[in-house]
Amino acid sequence: ILDVSFVKSLNLQRPSARRPYSEEELSITTLWQPYPLVGHPPVAIRHPELHNETFNLFEVIADTSPLFLSGTPNESPLPGGIALGPEAKLERVQEIERRLNAWRENLPASLRIEPEELAHSHPASPVIDLHFVYYKRYMATLCILLRPTTPPISPDQTADAARKIIHCGRQVANLFSWLQRSIGLKYFTVNHPQCATLTAYNLIDFLDHDGVPDSFNTLIITLAAASRRWLLCRGIMRTLWMTLCDRKMISLLRKETVELLRLSAVDSWGPEDHRLFESCIYPNYAQMSVNGRDFEGMGDLLEQWSRLEAEDRTKM
């Protein structure tokens, strides 16, 4: 959910929101070579415009991070965070959603992407990454509405939040599907598995909805490819598998999804593999201590998960 850069800056005063470019500079167009596609013609990109809209999006994100880390008035929030009651948190979530919607609606034409229309275009990779950042933050914000700590919302509001999360998940899956078709599974940035992980976990609750297992399968393909290079992604595949097993949801998955998860979480997992995570220092912000100040290392958590017995439940 969180960006490490924002967690570190919570105690610091926010810089003044000075726009990095002038109006004249925003129209400068250059060519982007879509590596690693050798021989593919370069595509036009307005780098100043891209940087400016990235700046605008991260202004909103900077205000969402304290929201995720906030505690109730009776709790001790993270230093630099805020204390919010349930009603105040609900109002803040709705405000952030409005700002995220406004950001996307006001995107210049050169940065707009409609994932379902990607077959007819070839956007620059940095533009796709910008949309990944938008979708994962939008989903994370909406998930707060579905938490037990949020004031009870109406069934219509709950259904609306669920519908939007599913829509975002499908859009993210469409982007990954296009990447898999255009540049294959060998090339990806560090942002890709992070976005795929957050989206996959958000879609677990909706696997019984039409089309969601297909989107989930696309995300698992991305994570399976990343797990061959990054140890953390291998641990994520295992935790996803065990979560799905515990919730008895394996039967809702496509056959190829089960095979990919099982290969990473069961077949390729040795009795001593839990030791692979001993040196992993990736911080896990979902597992803060009672006082809200100390983070538990992701390596410790993955090691505990990996010690559990992952059963072959493909026939459940």
PDB file of C-alpha atoms in Angstrom:
ATOM      1  CA  ILE A   1       0.000   0.000   0.000  1.00  0.00           C
ATOM      2  CA  LEU A   2       2.680   2.450   1.007  1.00  0.00           C
ATOM      3  CA  ASP A   3       5.675   4.022  -0.639  1.00  0.00           C
ATOM      4  CA  VAL A   4       8.792   3.954   1.501  1.00  0.00           C
ATOM      5  CA  SER A   5       9.708   7.468   0.429  1.00  0.00           C
ATOM      6  CA  PHE A   6       6.536   8.864   1.952  1.00  0.00           C
ATOM      7  CA  VAL A   7       6.855   6.910   5.169  1.00  0.00           C
ATOM      8  CA  LYS A   8      10.302   8.371   5.661  1.00  0.00           C
ATOM      9  CA  SER A   9       9.117  11.910   5.022  1.00  0.00           C
ATOM     10  CA  LEU A  10       6.126  11.936   7.379  1.00  0.00           C
ATOM     11  CA  ASN A  11       8.116  13.811  10.001  1.00  0.00           C
ATOM     12  CA  LEU A  12       9.325  16.381   7.501  1.00  0.00           C
ATOM     13  CA  GLN A  13       7.521  19.512   6.415  1.00  0.00           C
ATOM     14  CA  ARG A  14       5.979  19.201   2.977  1.00  0.00           C
ATOM     15  CA  PRO A  15       7.745  21.296   0.343  1.00  0.00           C
ATOM     16  CA  SER A  16       5.833  24.035  -1.366  1.00  0.00           C
ATOM     17  CA  ALA A  17       3.888  22.776  -4.383  1.00  0.00           C
ATOM     18  CA  ARG A  18       5.892  24.568  -7.069  1.00  0.00           C
ATOM     19  CA  ARG A  19       5.230  23.319 -10.583  1.00  0.00           C
ATOM     20  CA  PRO A  20       8.407  21.944 -12.139  1.00  0.00           C
ATOM     21  CA  TYR A  21       7.682  23.193 -15.676  1.00  0.00           C
ATOM     22  CA  SER A  22       6.267  26.202 -17.433  1.00  0.00           C
ATOM     23  CA  GLU A  23       3.317  25.971 -19.819  1.00  0.00           C
ATOM     24  CA  GLU A  24       5.654  26.382 -22.769  1.00  0.00           C
ATOM     25  CA  GLU A  25       7.886  23.545 -21.655  1.00  0.00           C
ATOM     26  CA  LEU A  26       4.940  21.168 -21.256  1.00  0.00           C
ATOM     27  CA  SER A  27       4.459  21.043 -25.035  1.00  0.00           C
ATOM     28  CA  ILE A  28       7.993  19.793 -25.750  1.00  0.00           C
ATOM     29  CA  THR A  29       7.794  16.411 -27.501  1.00  0.00           C
ATOM     30  CA  THR A  30      10.608  13.867 -27.767  1.00  0.00           C
ATOM     31  CA  LEU A  31      10.839  10.282 -29.008  1.00  0.00           C
ATOM     32  CA  TRP A  32      10.847   7.262 -26.734  1.00  0.00           C
ATOM     33  CA  GLN A  33      12.496   4.083 -27.908  1.00  0.00           C
ATOM     34  CA  PRO A  34      10.343   1.231 -26.511  1.00  0.00           C
ATOM     35  CA  TYR A  35      13.170  -1.076 -25.529  1.00  0.00           C
ATOM     36  CA  PRO A  36      13.724  -3.993 -25.630  1.00  0.00           C
ATOM     37  CA  LEU A  37      11.727  -4.120 -28.866  1.00  0.00           C
ATOM     38  CA  VAL A  38      14.594  -3.917 -31.336  1.00  0.00           C
ATOM     39  CA  GLY A  39      13.473  -2.375 -34.579  1.00  0.00           C
ATOM     40  CA  HIS A  40      10.189  -1.074 -33.208  1.00  0.00           C
ATOM     41  CA  PRO A  41       9.636   2.558 -34.233  1.00  0.00           C
ATOM     42  CA  PRO A  42       9.999   5.086 -31.401  1.00  0.00           C
ATOM     43  CA  VAL A  43       6.876   6.690 -29.984  1.00  0.00           C
ATOM     44  CA  ALA A  44       6.272  10.333 -29.166  1.00  0.00           C
ATOM     45  CA  ILE A  45       6.318  11.336 -25.504  1.00  0.00           C
ATOM     46  CA  ARG A  46       6.144  14.659 -23.721  1.00  0.00           C
ATOM     47  CA  HIS A  47       8.530  14.154 -20.829  1.00  0.00           C
ATOM     48  CA  PRO A  48       7.823  17.517 -19.140  1.00  0.00           C
ATOM     49  CA  GLU A  49       4.086  16.784 -19.317  1.00  0.00           C
ATOM     50  CA  LEU A  50       4.646  13.305 -17.900  1.00  0.00           C
ATOM     51  CA  HIS A  51       6.766  14.671 -15.048  1.00  0.00           C
ATOM     52  CA  ASN A  52       4.220  17.367 -14.299  1.00  0.00           C
ATOM     53  CA  GLU A  53       1.325  14.909 -14.023  1.00  0.00           C
ATOM     54  CA  THR A  54       3.485  12.563 -11.952  1.00  0.00           C
ATOM     55  CA  PHE A  55       4.068  15.501  -9.631  1.00  0.00           C
ATOM     56  CA  ASN A  56       0.306  16.157  -9.479  1.00  0.00           C
ATOM     57  CA  LEU A  57      -0.499  12.511  -8.717  1.00  0.00           C
ATOM     58  CA  PHE A  58       2.123  12.229  -6.007  1.00  0.00           C
ATOM     59  CA  GLU A  59       0.712  15.323  -4.329  1.00  0.00           C
ATOM     60  CA  VAL A  60      -2.487  13.317  -3.801  1.00  0.00           C
ATOM     61  CA  ILE A  61      -0.549  10.202  -2.797  1.00  0.00           C
ATOM     62  CA  ALA A  62       1.380  12.200  -0.212  1.00  0.00           C
ATOM     63  CA  ASP A  63      -1.942  12.937   1.483  1.00  0.00           C
ATOM     64  CA  THR A  64      -3.092   9.302   1.344  1.00  0.00           C
ATOM     65  CA  SER A  65      -0.052   7.830   3.107  1.00  0.00           C
ATOM     66  CA  PRO A  66      -0.788   9.463   6.492  1.00  0.00           C
ATOM     67  CA  LEU A  67      -4.370   8.245   6.073  1.00  0.00           C
ATOM     68  CA  PHE A  68      -3.240   4.607   5.832  1.00  0.00           C
ATOM     69  CA  LEU A  69      -0.981   5.015   8.843  1.00  0.00           C
ATOM     70  CA  SER A  70      -3.437   6.962  10.964  1.00  0.00           C
ATOM     71  CA  GLY A  71      -4.835   5.594  14.190  1.00  0.00           C
ATOM     72  CA  THR A  72      -7.979   6.315  16.138  1.00  0.00           C
ATOM     73  CA  PRO A  73      -7.841   9.092  18.750  1.00  0.00           C
ATOM     74  CA  ASN A  74      -7.310   6.374  21.400  1.00  0.00           C
ATOM     75  CA  GLU A  75      -4.330   4.866  19.583  1.00  0.00           C
ATOM     76  CA  SER A  76      -0.801   6.077  18.986  1.00  0.00           C
ATOM     77  CA  PRO A  77      -0.349   6.709  15.260  1.00  0.00           C
ATOM     78  CA  LEU A  78       2.981   6.592  13.527  1.00  0.00           C
ATOM     79  CA  PRO A  79       5.142   9.649  14.318  1.00  0.00           C
ATOM     80  CA  GLY A  80       4.106  12.369  11.924  1.00  0.00           C
ATOM     81  CA  GLY A  81       0.788  10.624  11.286  1.00  0.00           C
ATOM     82  CA  ILE A  82      -2.656  11.760  12.290  1.00  0.00           C
ATOM     83  CA  ALA A  83      -5.295  10.524  14.711  1.00  0.00           C
ATOM     84  CA  LEU A  84      -8.643  10.038  13.015  1.00  0.00           C
ATOM     85  CA  GLY A  85     -11.931   8.689  14.253  1.00  0.00           C
ATOM     86  CA  PRO A  86     -13.938   6.389  11.951  1.00  0.00           C
ATOM     87  CA  GLU A  87     -16.206   9.180  10.663  1.00  0.00           C
ATOM     88  CA  ALA A  88     -13.284  11.496   9.953  1.00  0.00           C
ATOM     89  CA  LYS A  89     -11.437   8.690   8.171  1.00  0.00           C
ATOM     90  CA  LEU A  90     -14.471   8.030   5.968  1.00  0.00           C
ATOM     91  CA  GLU A  91     -14.640  11.690   4.984  1.00  0.00           C
ATOM     92  CA  ARG A  92     -10.930  11.723   4.192  1.00  0.00           C
ATOM     93  CA  VAL A  93     -11.229   8.597   2.028  1.00  0.00           C
ATOM     94  CA  GLN A  94     -14.051  10.150   0.024  1.00  0.00           C
ATOM     95  CA  GLU A  95     -12.012  13.317  -0.457  1.00  0.00           C
ATOM     96  CA  ILE A  96      -8.998  11.368  -1.706  1.00  0.00           C
ATOM     97  CA  GLU A  97     -11.200   9.412  -4.120  1.00  0.00           C
ATOM     98  CA  ARG A  98     -12.566  12.655  -5.567  1.00  0.00           C
ATOM     99  CA  ARG A  99      -9.035  13.998  -6.040  1.00  0.00           C
ATOM    100  CA  LEU A 100      -7.840  10.804  -7.729  1.00  0.00           C
ATOM    101  CA  ASN A 101     -10.827  10.896 -10.076  1.00  0.00           C
ATOM    102  CA  ALA A 102     -10.141  14.539 -10.900  1.00  0.00           C
ATOM    103  CA  TRP A 103      -6.501  13.750 -11.646  1.00  0.00           C
ATOM    104  CA  ARG A 104      -7.418  11.062 -14.175  1.00  0.00           C
ATOM    105  CA  GLU A 105     -10.181  13.110 -15.785  1.00  0.00           C
ATOM    106  CA  ASN A 106      -7.803  16.046 -16.297  1.00  0.00           C
ATOM    107  CA  LEU A 107      -4.949  14.060 -17.837  1.00  0.00           C
ATOM    108  CA  PRO A 108      -3.680  15.549 -21.099  1.00  0.00           C
ATOM    109  CA  ALA A 109      -4.385  13.533 -24.228  1.00  0.00           C
ATOM    110  CA  SER A 110      -0.758  12.395 -24.552  1.00  0.00           C
ATOM    111  CA  LEU A 111      -0.959  10.567 -21.201  1.00  0.00           C
ATOM    112  CA  ARG A 112      -4.388   8.990 -21.481  1.00  0.00           C
ATOM    113  CA  ILE A 113      -4.580   5.207 -21.695  1.00  0.00           C
ATOM    114  CA  GLU A 114      -7.670   3.092 -22.112  1.00  0.00           C
ATOM    115  CA  PRO A 115      -6.400  -0.420 -21.320  1.00  0.00           C
ATOM    116  CA  GLU A 116      -9.080  -2.118 -23.401  1.00  0.00           C
ATOM    117  CA  GLU A 117      -7.893  -0.159 -26.485  1.00  0.00           C
ATOM    118  CA  LEU A 118      -4.170  -0.938 -26.180  1.00  0.00           C
ATOM    119  CA  ALA A 119      -4.235  -3.220 -29.215  1.00  0.00           C
ATOM    120  CA  HIS A 120      -4.343  -0.094 -31.371  1.00  0.00           C
ATOM    121  CA  SER A 121      -1.580   1.883 -29.654  1.00  0.00           C
ATOM    122  CA  HIS A 122       1.900   1.544 -28.183  1.00  0.00           C
ATOM    123  CA  PRO A 123       2.271   3.916 -25.216  1.00  0.00           C
ATOM    124  CA  ALA A 124       5.654   4.628 -23.711  1.00  0.00           C
ATOM    125  CA  SER A 125       6.565   2.476 -20.704  1.00  0.00           C
ATOM    126  CA  PRO A 126       6.777   5.435 -18.277  1.00  0.00           C
ATOM    127  CA  VAL A 127       3.185   6.334 -19.126  1.00  0.00           C
ATOM    128  CA  ILE A 128       2.024   2.795 -18.317  1.00  0.00           C
ATOM    129  CA  ASP A 129       3.897   2.911 -15.006  1.00  0.00           C
ATOM    130  CA  LEU A 130       2.140   6.179 -14.166  1.00  0.00           C
ATOM    131  CA  HIS A 131      -1.234   4.478 -14.602  1.00  0.00           C
ATOM    132  CA  PHE A 132      -0.100   1.541 -12.468  1.00  0.00           C
ATOM    133  CA  VAL A 133       0.627   3.984  -9.645  1.00  0.00           C
ATOM    134  CA  TYR A 134      -2.820   5.537 -10.046  1.00  0.00           C
ATOM    135  CA  TYR A 135      -4.728   2.245 -10.046  1.00  0.00           C
ATOM    136  CA  LYS A 136      -2.960   0.678  -7.076  1.00  0.00           C
ATOM    137  CA  ARG A 137      -3.437   3.801  -4.947  1.00  0.00           C
ATOM    138  CA  TYR A 138      -7.098   4.059  -5.989  1.00  0.00           C
ATOM    139  CA  MET A 139      -7.747   0.445  -4.999  1.00  0.00           C
ATOM    140  CA  ALA A 140      -5.931   0.840  -1.694  1.00  0.00           C
ATOM    141  CA  THR A 141      -8.032   3.908  -0.879  1.00  0.00           C
ATOM    142  CA  LEU A 142     -11.312   2.149  -1.681  1.00  0.00           C
ATOM    143  CA  CYS A 143     -10.354  -0.848   0.444  1.00  0.00           C
ATOM    144  CA  ILE A 144     -10.514   1.344   3.537  1.00  0.00           C
ATOM    145  CA  LEU A 145     -14.274   1.634   2.949  1.00  0.00           C
ATOM    146  CA  LEU A 146     -14.611  -2.142   3.283  1.00  0.00           C
ATOM    147  CA  ARG A 147     -12.673  -2.436   6.541  1.00  0.00           C
ATOM    148  CA  PRO A 148     -14.511  -3.236   9.789  1.00  0.00           C
ATOM    149  CA  THR A 149     -13.018  -0.104  11.383  1.00  0.00           C
ATOM    150  CA  THR A 150     -14.821   2.155   8.932  1.00  0.00           C
ATOM    151  CA  PRO A 151     -18.306   3.388   9.936  1.00  0.00           C
ATOM    152  CA  PRO A 152     -21.007   1.113   8.529  1.00  0.00           C
ATOM    153  CA  ILE A 153     -21.824   2.194   5.001  1.00  0.00           C
ATOM    154  CA  SER A 154     -24.952   1.410   3.047  1.00  0.00           C
ATOM    155  CA  PRO A 155     -25.210  -1.733   0.911  1.00  0.00           C
ATOM    156  CA  ASP A 156     -25.188   0.503  -2.169  1.00  0.00           C
ATOM    157  CA  GLN A 157     -21.939   2.146  -1.044  1.00  0.00           C
ATOM    158  CA  THR A 158     -20.379  -1.245  -0.351  1.00  0.00           C
ATOM    159  CA  ALA A 159     -21.427  -2.553  -3.758  1.00  0.00           C
ATOM    160  CA  ASP A 160     -20.120   0.599  -5.435  1.00  0.00           C
ATOM    161  CA  ALA A 161     -16.709   0.281  -3.749  1.00  0.00           C
ATOM    162  CA  ALA A 162     -16.516  -3.393  -4.746  1.00  0.00           C
ATOM    163  CA  ARG A 163     -17.485  -2.577  -8.343  1.00  0.00           C
ATOM    164  CA  LYS A 164     -14.761   0.068  -8.586  1.00  0.00           C
ATOM    165  CA  ILE A 165     -12.107  -2.260  -7.149  1.00  0.00           C
ATOM    166  CA  ILE A 166     -13.052  -4.958  -9.673  1.00  0.00           C
ATOM    167  CA  HIS A 167     -12.937  -2.398 -12.499  1.00  0.00           C
ATOM    168  CA  CYS A 168      -9.481  -1.202 -11.430  1.00  0.00           C
ATOM    169  CA  GLY A 169      -8.298  -4.798 -11.173  1.00  0.00           C
ATOM    170  CA  ARG A 170      -9.453  -5.517 -14.696  1.00  0.00           C
ATOM    171  CA  GLN A 171      -7.767  -2.390 -16.023  1.00  0.00           C
ATOM    172  CA  VAL A 172      -4.486  -3.351 -14.353  1.00  0.00           C
ATOM    173  CA  ALA A 173      -4.789  -6.877 -15.764  1.00  0.00           C
ATOM    174  CA  ASN A 174      -5.420  -5.428 -19.242  1.00  0.00           C
ATOM    175  CA  LEU A 175      -2.222  -3.382 -18.954  1.00  0.00           C
ATOM    176  CA  PHE A 176      -0.232  -6.434 -17.882  1.00  0.00           C
ATOM    177  CA  SER A 177      -1.788  -8.512 -20.644  1.00  0.00           C
ATOM    178  CA  TRP A 178      -0.663  -5.929 -23.189  1.00  0.00           C
ATOM    179  CA  LEU A 179       2.857  -5.903 -21.715  1.00  0.00           C
ATOM    180  CA  GLN A 180       3.002  -9.699 -21.890  1.00  0.00           C
ATOM    181  CA  ARG A 181       1.957  -9.667 -25.554  1.00  0.00           C
ATOM    182  CA  SER A 182       4.215  -6.783 -26.600  1.00  0.00           C
ATOM    183  CA  ILE A 183       7.508  -7.271 -24.711  1.00  0.00           C
ATOM    184  CA  GLY A 184       7.027 -10.693 -23.147  1.00  0.00           C
ATOM    185  CA  LEU A 185       7.611 -11.877 -19.590  1.00  0.00           C
ATOM    186  CA  LYS A 186      11.358 -11.347 -19.403  1.00  0.00           C
ATOM    187  CA  TYR A 187      11.331  -7.571 -18.985  1.00  0.00           C
ATOM    188  CA  PHE A 188       9.613  -5.650 -16.216  1.00  0.00           C
ATOM    189  CA  THR A 189      10.284  -2.910 -13.686  1.00  0.00           C
ATOM    190  CA  VAL A 190      10.207  -3.152  -9.905  1.00  0.00           C
ATOM    191  CA  ASN A 191       6.842  -1.389  -9.978  1.00  0.00           C
ATOM    192  CA  HIS A 192       5.181  -4.214 -11.935  1.00  0.00           C
ATOM    193  CA  PRO A 193       5.209  -7.042  -9.351  1.00  0.00           C
ATOM    194  CA  GLN A 194       4.285  -4.561  -6.614  1.00  0.00           C
ATOM    195  CA  CYS A 195       1.206  -3.469  -8.550  1.00  0.00           C
ATOM    196  CA  ALA A 196       0.361  -7.064  -9.484  1.00  0.00           C
ATOM    197  CA  THR A 197       0.582  -8.115  -5.820  1.00  0.00           C
ATOM    198  CA  LEU A 198      -1.654  -5.372  -4.501  1.00  0.00           C
ATOM    199  CA  THR A 199      -4.195  -5.973  -7.268  1.00  0.00           C
ATOM    200  CA  ALA A 200      -4.214  -9.741  -6.762  1.00  0.00           C
ATOM    201  CA  TYR A 201      -4.898  -9.429  -3.046  1.00  0.00           C
ATOM    202  CA  ASN A 202      -7.680  -6.939  -3.701  1.00  0.00           C
ATOM    203  CA  LEU A 203      -9.344  -9.291  -6.189  1.00  0.00           C
ATOM    204  CA  ILE A 204      -9.341 -12.345  -3.904  1.00  0.00           C
ATOM    205  CA  ASP A 205     -12.607 -11.216  -2.301  1.00  0.00           C
ATOM    206  CA  PHE A 206     -14.277 -11.062  -5.719  1.00  0.00           C
ATOM    207  CA  LEU A 207     -13.120 -14.266  -7.391  1.00  0.00           C
ATOM    208  CA  ASP A 208     -16.734 -15.391  -7.652  1.00  0.00           C
ATOM    209  CA  HIS A 209     -17.540 -12.448  -9.944  1.00  0.00           C
ATOM    210  CA  ASP A 210     -17.580 -12.845 -13.733  1.00  0.00           C
ATOM    211  CA  GLY A 211     -14.225 -12.199 -15.359  1.00  0.00           C
ATOM    212  CA  VAL A 212     -12.274 -11.771 -12.126  1.00  0.00           C
ATOM    213  CA  PRO A 213     -10.554 -15.217 -12.316  1.00  0.00           C
ATOM    214  CA  ASP A 214      -9.276 -14.207 -15.767  1.00  0.00           C
ATOM    215  CA  SER A 215      -7.835 -10.947 -14.430  1.00  0.00           C
ATOM    216  CA  PHE A 216      -6.355 -12.807 -11.466  1.00  0.00           C
ATOM    217  CA  ASN A 217      -4.677 -15.275 -13.815  1.00  0.00           C
ATOM    218  CA  THR A 218      -2.959 -12.448 -15.708  1.00  0.00           C
ATOM    219  CA  LEU A 219      -1.594 -11.063 -12.441  1.00  0.00           C
ATOM    220  CA  ILE A 220      -0.300 -14.478 -11.359  1.00  0.00           C
ATOM    221  CA  ILE A 221       1.501 -14.867 -14.696  1.00  0.00           C
ATOM    222  CA  THR A 222       3.289 -11.573 -13.967  1.00  0.00           C
ATOM    223  CA  LEU A 223       4.207 -12.619 -10.419  1.00  0.00           C
ATOM    224  CA  ALA A 224       5.350 -16.060 -11.540  1.00  0.00           C
ATOM    225  CA  ALA A 225       7.742 -14.455 -14.021  1.00  0.00           C
ATOM    226  CA  ALA A 226       9.022 -12.016 -11.388  1.00  0.00           C
ATOM    227  CA  SER A 227       9.494 -14.816  -8.831  1.00  0.00           C
ATOM    228  CA  ARG A 228      12.175 -16.344 -11.041  1.00  0.00           C
ATOM    229  CA  ARG A 229      14.261 -13.226 -10.484  1.00  0.00           C
ATOM    230  CA  TRP A 230      13.218 -11.817  -7.102  1.00  0.00           C
ATOM    231  CA  LEU A 231      12.984 -13.814  -3.913  1.00  0.00           C
ATOM    232  CA  LEU A 232      10.288 -11.581  -2.449  1.00  0.00           C
ATOM    233  CA  CYS A 233       7.925 -12.413  -5.332  1.00  0.00           C
ATOM    234  CA  ARG A 234       8.439 -16.110  -4.665  1.00  0.00           C
ATOM    235  CA  GLY A 235       7.328 -15.546  -1.074  1.00  0.00           C
ATOM    236  CA  ILE A 236       4.310 -13.571  -2.285  1.00  0.00           C
ATOM    237  CA  MET A 237       3.253 -16.453  -4.518  1.00  0.00           C
ATOM    238  CA  ARG A 238       3.414 -18.761  -1.503  1.00  0.00           C
ATOM    239  CA  THR A 239       1.398 -16.462   0.737  1.00  0.00           C
ATOM    240  CA  LEU A 240      -1.219 -16.037  -1.995  1.00  0.00           C
ATOM    241  CA  TRP A 241      -1.519 -19.802  -2.376  1.00  0.00           C
ATOM    242  CA  MET A 242      -1.892 -20.390   1.345  1.00  0.00           C
ATOM    243  CA  THR A 243      -4.413 -17.563   1.679  1.00  0.00           C
ATOM    244  CA  LEU A 244      -6.514 -19.075  -1.096  1.00  0.00           C
ATOM    245  CA  CYS A 245      -6.245 -22.524   0.486  1.00  0.00           C
ATOM    246  CA  ASP A 246      -7.245 -21.254   3.919  1.00  0.00           C
ATOM    247  CA  ARG A 247     -10.295 -19.546   2.429  1.00  0.00           C
ATOM    248  CA  LYS A 248     -11.143 -22.605   0.304  1.00  0.00           C
ATOM    249  CA  MET A 249     -11.134 -20.600  -2.925  1.00  0.00           C
ATOM    250  CA  ILE A 250      -8.918 -22.804  -5.110  1.00  0.00           C
ATOM    251  CA  SER A 251     -11.946 -24.083  -7.003  1.00  0.00           C
ATOM    252  CA  LEU A 252     -12.712 -20.540  -8.187  1.00  0.00           C
ATOM    253  CA  LEU A 253      -9.383 -20.240 -10.021  1.00  0.00           C
ATOM    254  CA  ARG A 254      -8.563 -21.126 -13.596  1.00  0.00           C
ATOM    255  CA  LYS A 255      -6.607 -24.342 -14.062  1.00  0.00           C
ATOM    256  CA  GLU A 256      -3.478 -22.558 -15.299  1.00  0.00           C
ATOM    257  CA  THR A 257      -3.593 -20.211 -12.289  1.00  0.00           C
ATOM    258  CA  VAL A 258      -3.597 -23.174  -9.917  1.00  0.00           C
ATOM    259  CA  GLU A 259      -0.695 -24.769 -11.771  1.00  0.00           C
ATOM    260  CA  LEU A 260       1.449 -21.624 -11.561  1.00  0.00           C
ATOM    261  CA  LEU A 261       0.726 -21.087  -7.865  1.00  0.00           C
ATOM    262  CA  ARG A 262       1.229 -24.737  -7.010  1.00  0.00           C
ATOM    263  CA  LEU A 263       4.540 -24.864  -8.870  1.00  0.00           C
ATOM    264  CA  SER A 264       5.917 -21.942  -6.872  1.00  0.00           C
ATOM    265  CA  ALA A 265       4.274 -22.630  -3.516  1.00  0.00           C
ATOM    266  CA  VAL A 266       4.416 -26.430  -3.272  1.00  0.00           C
ATOM    267  CA  ASP A 267       6.463 -28.236  -5.922  1.00  0.00           C
ATOM    268  CA  SER A 268       9.459 -25.894  -5.879  1.00  0.00           C
ATOM    269  CA  TRP A 269       9.529 -25.335  -2.134  1.00  0.00           C
ATOM    270  CA  GLY A 270      12.072 -27.310  -0.155  1.00  0.00           C
ATOM    271  CA  PRO A 271      12.063 -28.007   3.612  1.00  0.00           C
ATOM    272  CA  GLU A 272      14.851 -25.478   4.209  1.00  0.00           C
ATOM    273  CA  ASP A 273      13.637 -22.764   1.849  1.00  0.00           C
ATOM    274  CA  HIS A 274      12.331 -20.705   4.731  1.00  0.00           C
ATOM    275  CA  ARG A 275      15.964 -19.786   5.412  1.00  0.00           C
ATOM    276  CA  LEU A 276      16.044 -17.876   2.134  1.00  0.00           C
ATOM    277  CA  PHE A 277      14.092 -15.099   3.823  1.00  0.00           C
ATOM    278  CA  GLU A 278      16.369 -14.618   6.798  1.00  0.00           C
ATOM    279  CA  SER A 279      18.223 -11.776   5.067  1.00  0.00           C
ATOM    280  CA  CYS A 280      15.132 -10.129   3.599  1.00  0.00           C
ATOM    281  CA  ILE A 281      14.744  -6.674   5.195  1.00  0.00           C
ATOM    282  CA  TYR A 282      11.828  -5.461   3.098  1.00  0.00           C
ATOM    283  CA  PRO A 283       9.584  -3.647   5.621  1.00  0.00           C
ATOM    284  CA  ASN A 284       6.013  -4.783   6.014  1.00  0.00           C
ATOM    285  CA  TYR A 285       3.780  -1.859   6.887  1.00  0.00           C
ATOM    286  CA  ALA A 286       0.725  -4.006   7.496  1.00  0.00           C
ATOM    287  CA  GLN A 287       2.342  -5.584  10.544  1.00  0.00           C
ATOM    288  CA  MET A 288       3.153  -2.689  12.841  1.00  0.00           C
ATOM    289  CA  SER A 289       3.566  -3.224  16.546  1.00  0.00           C
ATOM    290  CA  VAL A 290       0.976  -2.134  19.082  1.00  0.00           C
ATOM    291  CA  ASN A 291       2.454   1.324  19.538  1.00  0.00           C
ATOM    292  CA  GLY A 292       2.482   1.850  15.783  1.00  0.00           C
ATOM    293  CA  ARG A 293       6.154   2.753  15.572  1.00  0.00           C
ATOM    294  CA  ASP A 294       8.125  -0.424  14.947  1.00  0.00           C
ATOM    295  CA  PHE A 295       7.889  -2.276  11.648  1.00  0.00           C
ATOM    296  CA  GLU A 296       8.300  -6.030  11.503  1.00  0.00           C
ATOM    297  CA  GLY A 297      10.635  -7.207   8.784  1.00  0.00           C
ATOM    298  CA  MET A 298       8.954  -8.871   5.830  1.00  0.00           C
ATOM    299  CA  GLY A 299      11.660 -11.530   5.941  1.00  0.00           C
ATOM    300  CA  ASP A 300      10.553 -12.617   9.422  1.00  0.00           C
ATOM    301  CA  LEU A 301       6.935 -12.881   8.294  1.00  0.00           C
ATOM    302  CA  LEU A 302       7.751 -14.767   5.107  1.00  0.00           C
ATOM    303  CA  GLU A 303       9.928 -17.165   7.051  1.00  0.00           C
ATOM    304  CA  GLN A 304       7.019 -17.919   9.404  1.00  0.00           C
ATOM    305  CA  TRP A 305       4.661 -18.436   6.461  1.00  0.00           C
ATOM    306  CA  SER A 306       7.147 -20.653   4.635  1.00  0.00           C
ATOM    307  CA  ARG A 307       7.466 -22.969   7.635  1.00  0.00           C
ATOM    308  CA  LEU A 308       3.792 -23.838   7.356  1.00  0.00           C
ATOM    309  CA  GLU A 309       2.839 -26.862   5.357  1.00  0.00           C
ATOM    310  CA  ALA A 310       1.453 -25.910   1.953  1.00  0.00           C
ATOM    311  CA  GLU A 311      -0.832 -28.684   0.824  1.00  0.00           C
ATOM    312  CA  ASP A 312      -1.719 -29.665  -2.692  1.00  0.00           C
ATOM    313  CA  ARG A 313      -5.372 -28.625  -2.773  1.00  0.00           C
ATOM    314  CA  THR A 314      -5.887 -28.417  -6.497  1.00  0.00           C
ATOM    315  CA  LYS A 315      -8.866 -30.752  -6.224  1.00  0.00           C
ATOM    316  CA  MET A 316     -10.696 -28.722  -3.574  1.00  0.00           C
TER     317      MET A 316
END
